[in-house]
PDB file of C-alpha atoms in Angstrom:
ATOM      1  CA  MET A   1    -170.972 -43.193  -0.297  1.00 69.00           C
ATOM      2  CA  MET A   2    -174.023 -45.161  -1.204  1.00 76.00           C
ATOM      3  CA  ASN A   3    -175.629 -47.102   1.378  1.00 77.00           C
ATOM      4  CA  TRP A   4    -178.011 -49.564  -0.457  1.00 77.00           C
ATOM      5  CA  SER A   5    -179.364 -50.999   2.753  1.00 79.00           C
ATOM      6  CA  GLU A   6    -180.714 -47.353   3.677  1.00 78.00           C
ATOM      7  CA  MET A   7    -182.694 -46.866   0.410  1.00 83.00           C
ATOM      8  CA  ASP A   8    -186.343 -46.419   1.390  1.00 90.00           C
ATOM      9  CA  VAL A   9    -188.485 -48.574  -0.688  1.00 93.00           C
ATOM     10  CA  VAL A  10    -191.627 -46.828   0.550  1.00 93.00           C
ATOM     11  CA  ALA A  11    -190.212 -43.444  -0.462  1.00 94.00           C
ATOM     12  CA  ILE A  12    -189.298 -44.640  -4.092  1.00 96.00           C
ATOM     13  CA  LEU A  13    -192.861 -46.133  -4.467  1.00 97.00           C
ATOM     14  CA  ILE A  14    -194.317 -42.925  -3.233  1.00 97.00           C
ATOM     15  CA  GLY A  15    -192.121 -40.746  -5.596  1.00 97.00           C
ATOM     16  CA  ALA A  16    -193.102 -43.114  -8.415  1.00 97.00           C
ATOM     17  CA  PHE A  17    -196.787 -42.811  -7.893  1.00 98.00           C
ATOM     18  CA  LEU A  18    -196.351 -38.954  -7.539  1.00 97.00           C
ATOM     19  CA  TYR A  19    -194.476 -38.809 -10.786  1.00 97.00           C
ATOM     20  CA  ALA A  20    -196.956 -40.932 -12.715  1.00 96.00           C
ATOM     21  CA  VAL A  21    -199.954 -38.895 -11.423  1.00 96.00           C
ATOM     22  CA  TYR A  22    -198.372 -35.702 -11.819  1.00 95.00           C
ATOM     23  CA  GLY A  23    -197.092 -36.651 -15.371  1.00 91.00           C
ATOM     24  CA  GLY A  24    -200.760 -37.818 -16.377  1.00 88.00           C
ATOM     25  CA  ILE A  25    -202.249 -34.572 -15.262  1.00 91.00           C
ATOM     26  CA  TYR A  26    -199.627 -32.311 -16.611  1.00 87.00           C
ATOM     27  CA  TYR A  27    -199.666 -34.039 -20.066  1.00 82.00           C
ATOM     28  CA  THR A  28    -203.320 -34.124 -20.237  1.00 80.00           C
ATOM     29  CA  ILE A  29    -203.417 -30.363 -19.516  1.00 81.00           C
ATOM     30  CA  MET A  30    -200.565 -29.465 -21.865  1.00 77.00           C
ATOM     31  CA  LEU A  31    -201.284 -31.808 -24.713  1.00 71.00           C
ATOM     32  CA  GLY A  32    -204.858 -32.732 -24.272  1.00 69.00           C
ATOM     33  CA  LYS A  33    -206.539 -29.367 -25.100  1.00 61.00           C
ATOM     34  CA  LYS A  34    -206.242 -29.648 -28.890  1.00 59.00           C
ATOM     35  CA  LYS A  35    -204.609 -32.224 -31.043  1.00 63.00           C
ATOM     36  CA  ASP A  36    -201.472 -30.541 -32.136  1.00 62.00           C
ATOM     37  CA  THR A  37    -200.159 -31.854 -35.349  1.00 64.00           C
ATOM     38  CA  GLN A  38    -196.485 -31.345 -34.388  1.00 67.00           C
ATOM     39  CA  PHE A  39    -196.828 -33.775 -31.462  1.00 67.00           C
ATOM     40  CA  LYS A  40    -197.491 -37.331 -32.549  1.00 71.00           C
ATOM     41  CA  GLN A  41    -197.972 -39.917 -29.866  1.00 71.00           C
ATOM     42  CA  THR A  42    -197.316 -43.657 -30.114  1.00 75.00           C
ATOM     43  CA  GLU A  43    -200.141 -45.913 -30.555  1.00 78.00           C
ATOM     44  CA  GLY A  44    -201.173 -48.431 -27.948  1.00 82.00           C
ATOM     45  CA  PRO A  45    -200.411 -49.044 -24.234  1.00 87.00           C
ATOM     46  CA  LEU A  46    -196.784 -49.536 -24.474  1.00 92.00           C
ATOM     47  CA  LYS A  47    -196.201 -45.646 -23.668  1.00 87.00           C
ATOM     48  CA  TYR A  48    -198.127 -45.916 -20.533  1.00 88.00           C
ATOM     49  CA  VAL A  49    -196.261 -48.968 -19.197  1.00 93.00           C
ATOM     50  CA  MET A  50    -192.919 -47.243 -20.170  1.00 94.00           C
ATOM     51  CA  SER A  51    -194.053 -44.175 -18.538  1.00 93.00           C
ATOM     52  CA  ILE A  52    -194.680 -46.004 -15.212  1.00 96.00           C
ATOM     53  CA  MET A  53    -191.097 -47.648 -15.503  1.00 97.00           C
ATOM     54  CA  ILE A  54    -189.670 -44.192 -16.064  1.00 97.00           C
ATOM     55  CA  ALA A  55    -191.517 -42.961 -12.971  1.00 97.00           C
ATOM     56  CA  PHE A  56    -189.935 -45.825 -10.870  1.00 97.00           C
ATOM     57  CA  VAL A  57    -186.436 -45.434 -12.254  1.00 98.00           C
ATOM     58  CA  SER A  58    -186.497 -41.698 -11.881  1.00 98.00           C
ATOM     59  CA  SER A  59    -187.853 -41.788  -8.303  1.00 98.00           C
ATOM     60  CA  PHE A  60    -184.950 -44.317  -7.554  1.00 97.00           C
ATOM     61  CA  ILE A  61    -182.345 -42.086  -9.168  1.00 97.00           C
ATOM     62  CA  VAL A  62    -183.501 -39.135  -7.120  1.00 97.00           C
ATOM     63  CA  ALA A  63    -183.603 -41.099  -4.069  1.00 96.00           C
ATOM     64  CA  SER A  64    -179.905 -42.074  -4.665  1.00 96.00           C
ATOM     65  CA  PHE A  65    -178.881 -38.542  -5.364  1.00 96.00           C
ATOM     66  CA  VAL A  66    -180.617 -37.239  -2.099  1.00 96.00           C
ATOM     67  CA  GLN A  67    -178.931 -39.997  -0.115  1.00 94.00           C
ATOM     68  CA  VAL A  68    -175.391 -39.455  -1.521  1.00 94.00           C
ATOM     69  CA  ALA A  69    -175.839 -35.695  -0.992  1.00 95.00           C
ATOM     70  CA  GLY A  70    -176.771 -36.217   2.680  1.00 93.00           C
ATOM     71  CA  ALA A  71    -180.039 -34.119   2.046  1.00 95.00           C
ATOM     72  CA  GLU A  72    -182.516 -34.309   4.925  1.00 95.00           C
ATOM     73  CA  GLY A  73    -185.500 -32.223   5.061  1.00 96.00           C
ATOM     74  CA  ILE A  74    -187.560 -30.432   2.408  1.00 97.00           C
ATOM     75  CA  LEU A  75    -185.277 -27.615   1.487  1.00 97.00           C
ATOM     76  CA  SER A  76    -182.125 -29.665   0.788  1.00 97.00           C
ATOM     77  CA  GLY A  77    -184.293 -32.198  -1.217  1.00 97.00           C
ATOM     78  CA  LEU A  78    -185.711 -29.222  -2.894  1.00 97.00           C
ATOM     79  CA  ILE A  79    -182.104 -28.107  -3.954  1.00 98.00           C
ATOM     80  CA  VAL A  80    -181.071 -31.743  -5.171  1.00 98.00           C
ATOM     81  CA  GLY A  81    -184.328 -32.221  -7.267  1.00 98.00           C
ATOM     82  CA  SER A  82    -184.059 -28.597  -8.706  1.00 98.00           C
ATOM     83  CA  LEU A  83    -180.447 -29.249  -9.746  1.00 98.00           C
ATOM     84  CA  ILE A  84    -181.426 -32.438 -11.513  1.00 98.00           C
ATOM     85  CA  GLY A  85    -184.283 -30.526 -13.237  1.00 98.00           C
ATOM     86  CA  ILE A  86    -181.802 -27.850 -14.317  1.00 98.00           C
ATOM     87  CA  ILE A  87    -179.323 -30.348 -15.718  1.00 98.00           C
ATOM     88  CA  ILE A  88    -182.287 -31.831 -17.867  1.00 97.00           C
ATOM     89  CA  THR A  89    -183.293 -28.381 -18.821  1.00 97.00           C
ATOM     90  CA  LEU A  90    -179.778 -27.544 -20.067  1.00 98.00           C
ATOM     91  CA  VAL A  91    -179.798 -30.838 -22.163  1.00 97.00           C
ATOM     92  CA  TYR A  92    -183.151 -29.760 -23.776  1.00 97.00           C
ATOM     93  CA  LEU A  93    -182.045 -26.202 -24.477  1.00 98.00           C
ATOM     94  CA  LYS A  94    -178.856 -27.626 -26.175  1.00 98.00           C
ATOM     95  CA  ASN A  95    -181.244 -29.802 -28.389  1.00 97.00           C
ATOM     96  CA  THR A  96    -183.436 -27.002 -28.832  1.00 97.00           C
ATOM     97  CA  LEU A  97    -180.611 -24.560 -29.991  1.00 97.00           C
ATOM     98  CA  PHE A  98    -179.694 -27.252 -32.681  1.00 97.00           C
ATOM     99  CA  GLY A  99    -183.155 -27.603 -33.948  1.00 96.00           C
ATOM    100  CA  LEU A 100    -183.777 -31.039 -32.532  1.00 96.00           C
ATOM    101  CA  VAL A 101    -186.584 -29.933 -30.402  1.00 94.00           C
ATOM    102  CA  THR A 102    -189.111 -27.325 -31.030  1.00 94.00           C
ATOM    103  CA  LYS A 103    -189.383 -24.382 -28.845  1.00 94.00           C
ATOM    104  CA  LYS A 104    -193.015 -25.419 -27.881  1.00 91.00           C
ATOM    105  CA  ALA A 105    -191.803 -28.921 -27.068  1.00 91.00           C
ATOM    106  CA  PHE A 106    -188.891 -27.418 -25.063  1.00 96.00           C
ATOM    107  CA  TYR A 107    -191.177 -25.324 -22.865  1.00 94.00           C
ATOM    108  CA  ILE A 108    -193.587 -28.288 -22.272  1.00 91.00           C
ATOM    109  CA  ALA A 109    -190.806 -30.784 -21.320  1.00 93.00           C
ATOM    110  CA  VAL A 110    -188.741 -28.369 -19.345  1.00 96.00           C
ATOM    111  CA  GLY A 111    -191.787 -27.291 -17.245  1.00 94.00           C
ATOM    112  CA  ASP A 112    -192.581 -30.974 -16.603  1.00 95.00           C
ATOM    113  CA  HIS A 113    -189.125 -31.754 -15.528  1.00 96.00           C
ATOM    114  CA  LEU A 114    -188.275 -28.878 -13.496  1.00 97.00           C
ATOM    115  CA  ILE A 115    -191.544 -29.260 -11.476  1.00 97.00           C
ATOM    116  CA  ILE A 116    -191.501 -33.086 -10.856  1.00 97.00           C
ATOM    117  CA  PHE A 117    -187.845 -33.445 -10.148  1.00 98.00           C
ATOM    118  CA  THR A 118    -188.005 -30.594  -7.581  1.00 98.00           C
ATOM    119  CA  MET A 119    -191.183 -32.348  -6.090  1.00 98.00           C
ATOM    120  CA  LEU A 120    -189.306 -35.715  -5.995  1.00 98.00           C
ATOM    121  CA  GLY A 121    -186.309 -34.096  -4.477  1.00 98.00           C
ATOM    122  CA  MET A 122    -188.487 -32.613  -1.706  1.00 97.00           C
ATOM    123  CA  VAL A 123    -190.376 -35.932  -1.165  1.00 97.00           C
ATOM    124  CA  HIS A 124    -187.077 -37.832  -0.800  1.00 97.00           C
ATOM    125  CA  GLY A 125    -185.488 -35.200   1.278  1.00 96.00           C
ATOM    126  CA  VAL A 126    -188.252 -35.131   3.637  1.00 96.00           C
ATOM    127  CA  ILE A 127    -188.347 -39.002   4.122  1.00 95.00           C
ATOM    128  CA  ASN A 128    -184.604 -39.156   4.100  1.00 91.00           C
ATOM    129  CA  GLY A 129    -184.792 -36.877   7.058  1.00 88.00           C
ATOM    130  CA  ILE A 130    -187.077 -39.128   9.062  1.00 85.00           C
TER     131      ILE A 130
END
């Protein structure tokens, strides 16, 4: 059962910061090398504001799953985070199979989500175990 009073706000902030920094680095490397015409970014600062909000929400959700699973420590947090990343991968795979996402976009998005959610799981698992 979810115990809201045990949610660690500092862990959520650390996770959100990690997500934002990692995302900035990952997408700069993956999309910043050359201007690929198949990827069109939205104009203006709203995408950055939304990215930060998504980082906080994602960190909160992972923290919730880690707590509900009773994951304490790096390994159990890694498992919870990896499972979240695998679910996201399956959704992207289905969309790719139906032609909604290109294979290149699939690999970029899946790489991002598998890595960051595994990292978030580990962070929240370690902090949950303290």
